Amino acid sequence: MFTNRVRQAIAATLQGLPLSATVETFTPPKIEFAMESMTGGRFIAEEMAKSGTVLGASLTLQGMGPEVMLALGVNLGDDILLNVREAGQDQDGNTWFTYHTVGGKLKSLTETALKMGEKPTTALELSCRTYSRLENGVPVIDIDVRTQKFVLNGVDILGDARRAVLLP
């Protein structure tokens, strides 16, 4: 049964580098569609999804040591791999976990202003090429923009279209 959840732990790896004690926040990609109105012969218009919007994710870290900076030092055009794992308990006392895997390019790196007595934070923004999400071991989202694989809530939205044009 689905119930309220409380997050108890967050762990992450960036290019294989463990970031467990430094993760401040993680924002997974927003799944959004560009819609087009269909009005022909209708009093009330209807909308139809014509495409998905570009995916982006962000990660905020406490501090930023040389290890993280060097992990981001990939060659131009190389993808960055980010894994974020979260777990906790629901109101029924059951343990839950979610694994997010993001592959993409570094879009921006922003450090907070330097202030005495405050912890420095660094925000990373990624432009995503791939995104997958496992909920308690069940794949619920699996997106790859190059292969046009688009599984949302366990449903392969573009499966028929890919097969019609002979894509895997």
PDB file of C-alpha atoms in Angstrom:
ATOM      1  CA  MET A   1       0.000   0.000   0.000  1.00  0.00           C
ATOM      2  CA  PHE A   2       1.275   3.489  -0.837  1.00  0.00           C
ATOM      3  CA  THR A   3       1.563   5.755   2.182  1.00  0.00           C
ATOM      4  CA  ASN A   4       3.410   8.876   3.287  1.00  0.00           C
ATOM      5  CA  ARG A   5       7.179   8.587   3.121  1.00  0.00           C
ATOM      6  CA  VAL A   6       9.995  10.030   5.194  1.00  0.00           C
ATOM      7  CA  ARG A   7      13.435  10.217   3.591  1.00  0.00           C
ATOM      8  CA  GLN A   8      16.145   8.978   5.965  1.00  0.00           C
ATOM      9  CA  ALA A   9      19.233   8.746   3.748  1.00  0.00           C
ATOM     10  CA  ILE A  10      20.616  10.124   0.489  1.00  0.00           C
ATOM     11  CA  ALA A  11      23.762   8.826  -1.186  1.00  0.00           C
ATOM     12  CA  ALA A  12      25.247   9.714  -4.543  1.00  0.00           C
ATOM     13  CA  THR A  13      28.138   8.990  -6.856  1.00  0.00           C
ATOM     14  CA  LEU A  14      29.414  11.294  -9.579  1.00  0.00           C
ATOM     15  CA  GLN A  15      31.594   9.593 -12.184  1.00  0.00           C
ATOM     16  CA  GLY A  16      32.088   6.817  -9.586  1.00  0.00           C
ATOM     17  CA  LEU A  17      33.194   9.275  -6.880  1.00  0.00           C
ATOM     18  CA  PRO A  18      31.131   8.805  -3.674  1.00  0.00           C
ATOM     19  CA  LEU A  19      29.395  11.995  -2.526  1.00  0.00           C
ATOM     20  CA  SER A  20      27.394  10.505   0.335  1.00  0.00           C
ATOM     21  CA  ALA A  21      28.210  13.047   3.039  1.00  0.00           C
ATOM     22  CA  THR A  22      27.983  16.120   0.811  1.00  0.00           C
ATOM     23  CA  VAL A  23      24.575  15.927  -0.938  1.00  0.00           C
ATOM     24  CA  GLU A  24      22.438  18.912   0.001  1.00  0.00           C
ATOM     25  CA  THR A  25      19.685  18.552  -2.623  1.00  0.00           C
ATOM     26  CA  PHE A  26      18.930  16.646  -5.820  1.00  0.00           C
ATOM     27  CA  THR A  27      16.244  17.626  -8.307  1.00  0.00           C
ATOM     28  CA  PRO A  28      15.438  14.864 -10.804  1.00  0.00           C
ATOM     29  CA  PRO A  29      14.492  15.726 -14.384  1.00  0.00           C
ATOM     30  CA  LYS A  30      11.049  17.221 -14.868  1.00  0.00           C
ATOM     31  CA  ILE A  31       8.996  15.133 -17.290  1.00  0.00           C
ATOM     32  CA  GLU A  32       7.055  17.621 -19.365  1.00  0.00           C
ATOM     33  CA  PHE A  33       5.420  17.583 -22.781  1.00  0.00           C
ATOM     34  CA  ALA A  34       5.113  20.319 -25.400  1.00  0.00           C
ATOM     35  CA  MET A  35       1.414  20.364 -26.229  1.00  0.00           C
ATOM     36  CA  GLU A  36      -0.411  21.415 -29.387  1.00  0.00           C
ATOM     37  CA  SER A  37      -4.059  22.468 -29.560  1.00  0.00           C
ATOM     38  CA  MET A  38      -6.416  20.581 -31.857  1.00  0.00           C
ATOM     39  CA  THR A  39      -9.363  22.810 -32.743  1.00  0.00           C
ATOM     40  CA  GLY A  40     -10.702  21.758 -36.171  1.00  0.00           C
ATOM     41  CA  GLY A  41     -14.516  21.587 -35.998  1.00  0.00           C
ATOM     42  CA  ARG A  42     -14.527  21.714 -32.189  1.00  0.00           C
ATOM     43  CA  PHE A  43     -16.178  24.076 -29.756  1.00  0.00           C
ATOM     44  CA  ILE A  44     -13.820  22.974 -26.983  1.00  0.00           C
ATOM     45  CA  ALA A  45     -10.212  22.446 -28.005  1.00  0.00           C
ATOM     46  CA  GLU A  46      -8.186  19.382 -27.048  1.00  0.00           C
ATOM     47  CA  GLU A  47      -4.449  19.179 -26.548  1.00  0.00           C
ATOM     48  CA  MET A  48      -2.103  16.561 -27.945  1.00  0.00           C
ATOM     49  CA  ALA A  49       1.491  15.918 -26.895  1.00  0.00           C
ATOM     50  CA  LYS A  50       3.788  16.681 -29.811  1.00  0.00           C
ATOM     51  CA  SER A  51       7.130  16.186 -28.068  1.00  0.00           C
ATOM     52  CA  GLY A  52       8.896  15.931 -24.760  1.00  0.00           C
ATOM     53  CA  THR A  53      10.848  18.885 -23.438  1.00  0.00           C
ATOM     54  CA  VAL A  54      14.590  18.841 -22.773  1.00  0.00           C
ATOM     55  CA  LEU A  55      15.476  17.054 -19.534  1.00  0.00           C
ATOM     56  CA  GLY A  56      17.581  18.704 -16.867  1.00  0.00           C
ATOM     57  CA  ALA A  57      18.629  17.728 -13.346  1.00  0.00           C
ATOM     58  CA  SER A  58      20.412  19.569 -10.563  1.00  0.00           C
ATOM     59  CA  LEU A  59      22.561  18.552  -7.631  1.00  0.00           C
ATOM     60  CA  THR A  60      23.659  20.805  -4.776  1.00  0.00           C
ATOM     61  CA  LEU A  61      26.693  19.763  -2.765  1.00  0.00           C
ATOM     62  CA  GLN A  62      28.113  21.077   0.476  1.00  0.00           C
ATOM     63  CA  GLY A  63      31.549  22.285  -0.452  1.00  0.00           C
ATOM     64  CA  MET A  64      33.488  21.312  -3.520  1.00  0.00           C
ATOM     65  CA  GLY A  65      36.865  19.675  -3.177  1.00  0.00           C
ATOM     66  CA  PRO A  66      39.411  18.973  -5.876  1.00  0.00           C
ATOM     67  CA  GLU A  67      38.169  15.368  -6.186  1.00  0.00           C
ATOM     68  CA  VAL A  68      34.742  16.524  -7.396  1.00  0.00           C
ATOM     69  CA  MET A  69      36.252  19.122  -9.719  1.00  0.00           C
ATOM     70  CA  LEU A  70      38.556  16.494 -11.245  1.00  0.00           C
ATOM     71  CA  ALA A  71      35.653  14.023 -11.596  1.00  0.00           C
ATOM     72  CA  LEU A  72      33.896  16.661 -13.713  1.00  0.00           C
ATOM     73  CA  GLY A  73      36.986  17.048 -15.902  1.00  0.00           C
ATOM     74  CA  VAL A  74      35.739  14.815 -18.684  1.00  0.00           C
ATOM     75  CA  ASN A  75      36.607  15.408 -22.335  1.00  0.00           C
ATOM     76  CA  LEU A  76      34.356  17.691 -24.347  1.00  0.00           C
ATOM     77  CA  GLY A  77      31.303  15.730 -25.465  1.00  0.00           C
ATOM     78  CA  ASP A  78      31.678  13.007 -22.821  1.00  0.00           C
ATOM     79  CA  ASP A  79      28.699  12.209 -20.647  1.00  0.00           C
ATOM     80  CA  ILE A  80      28.764  12.614 -16.883  1.00  0.00           C
ATOM     81  CA  LEU A  81      27.149   9.799 -14.909  1.00  0.00           C
ATOM     82  CA  LEU A  82      25.338  10.675 -11.693  1.00  0.00           C
ATOM     83  CA  ASN A  83      23.678   8.114  -9.426  1.00  0.00           C
ATOM     84  CA  VAL A  84      21.505   9.320  -6.547  1.00  0.00           C
ATOM     85  CA  ARG A  85      20.005   6.843  -4.101  1.00  0.00           C
ATOM     86  CA  GLU A  86      17.445   7.681  -1.462  1.00  0.00           C
ATOM     87  CA  ALA A  87      15.755   5.546   1.153  1.00  0.00           C
ATOM     88  CA  GLY A  88      13.503   5.841   4.147  1.00  0.00           C
ATOM     89  CA  GLN A  89      10.404   4.532   5.831  1.00  0.00           C
ATOM     90  CA  ASP A  90       6.725   4.945   5.087  1.00  0.00           C
ATOM     91  CA  GLN A  91       4.017   5.488   7.694  1.00  0.00           C
ATOM     92  CA  ASP A  92       3.390   1.744   7.877  1.00  0.00           C
ATOM     93  CA  GLY A  93       7.022   1.125   8.865  1.00  0.00           C
ATOM     94  CA  ASN A  94       8.085  -0.317   5.513  1.00  0.00           C
ATOM     95  CA  THR A  95      11.495   0.577   4.092  1.00  0.00           C
ATOM     96  CA  TRP A  96      11.441   2.120   0.610  1.00  0.00           C
ATOM     97  CA  PHE A  97      14.205   3.098  -1.805  1.00  0.00           C
ATOM     98  CA  THR A  98      14.529   4.995  -5.055  1.00  0.00           C
ATOM     99  CA  TYR A  99      17.518   4.964  -7.412  1.00  0.00           C
ATOM    100  CA  HIS A 100      17.973   7.806  -9.923  1.00  0.00           C
ATOM    101  CA  THR A 101      20.556   7.449 -12.704  1.00  0.00           C
ATOM    102  CA  VAL A 102      21.287  10.485 -14.859  1.00  0.00           C
ATOM    103  CA  GLY A 103      23.637  10.626 -17.821  1.00  0.00           C
ATOM    104  CA  GLY A 104      24.320  13.919 -19.508  1.00  0.00           C
ATOM    105  CA  LYS A 105      26.493  16.945 -19.895  1.00  0.00           C
ATOM    106  CA  LEU A 106      27.491  19.530 -17.327  1.00  0.00           C
ATOM    107  CA  LYS A 107      25.446  22.630 -18.089  1.00  0.00           C
ATOM    108  CA  SER A 108      26.531  24.880 -15.232  1.00  0.00           C
ATOM    109  CA  LEU A 109      28.521  24.891 -12.019  1.00  0.00           C
ATOM    110  CA  THR A 110      27.571  27.619  -9.546  1.00  0.00           C
ATOM    111  CA  GLU A 111      29.249  28.270  -6.221  1.00  0.00           C
ATOM    112  CA  THR A 112      27.638  30.341  -3.476  1.00  0.00           C
ATOM    113  CA  ALA A 113      29.114  33.642  -2.416  1.00  0.00           C
ATOM    114  CA  LEU A 114      31.954  33.320   0.056  1.00  0.00           C
ATOM    115  CA  LYS A 115      30.790  34.312   3.546  1.00  0.00           C
ATOM    116  CA  MET A 116      32.553  33.834   6.840  1.00  0.00           C
ATOM    117  CA  GLY A 117      30.899  31.293   9.121  1.00  0.00           C
ATOM    118  CA  GLU A 118      28.773  29.735   6.348  1.00  0.00           C
ATOM    119  CA  LYS A 119      29.203  26.437   4.571  1.00  0.00           C
ATOM    120  CA  PRO A 120      30.045  26.726   0.901  1.00  0.00           C
ATOM    121  CA  THR A 121      27.693  24.983  -1.508  1.00  0.00           C
ATOM    122  CA  THR A 122      28.055  24.191  -5.188  1.00  0.00           C
ATOM    123  CA  ALA A 123      25.155  23.648  -7.575  1.00  0.00           C
ATOM    124  CA  LEU A 124      25.619  21.461 -10.634  1.00  0.00           C
ATOM    125  CA  GLU A 125      23.107  21.546 -13.472  1.00  0.00           C
ATOM    126  CA  LEU A 126      23.059  18.711 -15.993  1.00  0.00           C
ATOM    127  CA  SER A 127      21.481  18.529 -19.405  1.00  0.00           C
ATOM    128  CA  CYS A 128      20.252  14.928 -19.447  1.00  0.00           C
ATOM    129  CA  ARG A 129      20.649  12.427 -22.254  1.00  0.00           C
ATOM    130  CA  THR A 130      19.465   9.481 -20.163  1.00  0.00           C
ATOM    131  CA  TYR A 131      17.395   9.193 -17.017  1.00  0.00           C
ATOM    132  CA  SER A 132      16.165   6.115 -15.220  1.00  0.00           C
ATOM    133  CA  ARG A 133      14.320   5.709 -11.934  1.00  0.00           C
ATOM    134  CA  LEU A 134      13.792   2.540  -9.928  1.00  0.00           C
ATOM    135  CA  GLU A 135      11.190   2.527  -7.145  1.00  0.00           C
ATOM    136  CA  ASN A 136      11.747  -0.387  -4.753  1.00  0.00           C
ATOM    137  CA  GLY A 137      13.449  -2.258  -7.580  1.00  0.00           C
ATOM    138  CA  VAL A 138      10.656  -1.602 -10.119  1.00  0.00           C
ATOM    139  CA  PRO A 139      11.663   0.442 -13.206  1.00  0.00           C
ATOM    140  CA  VAL A 140       9.164   3.307 -13.518  1.00  0.00           C
ATOM    141  CA  ILE A 141      11.076   5.765 -15.761  1.00  0.00           C
ATOM    142  CA  ASP A 142      13.643   4.931 -18.439  1.00  0.00           C
ATOM    143  CA  ILE A 143      14.434   7.634 -20.991  1.00  0.00           C
ATOM    144  CA  ASP A 144      17.205   7.755 -23.593  1.00  0.00           C
ATOM    145  CA  VAL A 145      16.915  10.703 -25.966  1.00  0.00           C
ATOM    146  CA  ARG A 146      19.207   9.215 -28.633  1.00  0.00           C
ATOM    147  CA  THR A 147      17.383   5.902 -28.963  1.00  0.00           C
ATOM    148  CA  GLN A 148      14.011   7.575 -28.257  1.00  0.00           C
ATOM    149  CA  LYS A 149      13.259   5.078 -25.518  1.00  0.00           C
ATOM    150  CA  PHE A 150      10.593   6.710 -23.350  1.00  0.00           C
ATOM    151  CA  VAL A 151       9.209   4.542 -20.573  1.00  0.00           C
ATOM    152  CA  LEU A 152       7.046   6.504 -18.152  1.00  0.00           C
ATOM    153  CA  ASN A 153       5.293   4.829 -15.236  1.00  0.00           C
ATOM    154  CA  GLY A 154       6.205   1.458 -16.715  1.00  0.00           C
ATOM    155  CA  VAL A 155       4.599   2.225 -20.118  1.00  0.00           C
ATOM    156  CA  ASP A 156       6.785   2.427 -23.249  1.00  0.00           C
ATOM    157  CA  ILE A 157       5.176   5.525 -24.765  1.00  0.00           C
ATOM    158  CA  LEU A 158       7.178   5.488 -28.011  1.00  0.00           C
ATOM    159  CA  GLY A 159       7.492   1.704 -28.370  1.00  0.00           C
ATOM    160  CA  ASP A 160       5.068   1.404 -31.299  1.00  0.00           C
ATOM    161  CA  ALA A 161       6.543   4.404 -33.122  1.00  0.00           C
ATOM    162  CA  ARG A 162      10.115   3.081 -32.707  1.00  0.00           C
ATOM    163  CA  ARG A 163       9.133  -0.329 -34.050  1.00  0.00           C
ATOM    164  CA  ALA A 164       7.281   1.276 -36.991  1.00  0.00           C
ATOM    165  CA  VAL A 165      10.500   2.976 -38.130  1.00  0.00           C
ATOM    166  CA  LEU A 166      12.597  -0.124 -37.346  1.00  0.00           C
ATOM    167  CA  LEU A 167      14.404   1.267 -34.273  1.00  0.00           C
ATOM    168  CA  PRO A 168      15.124  -1.101 -31.375  1.00  0.00           C
TER     169      PRO A 168
END
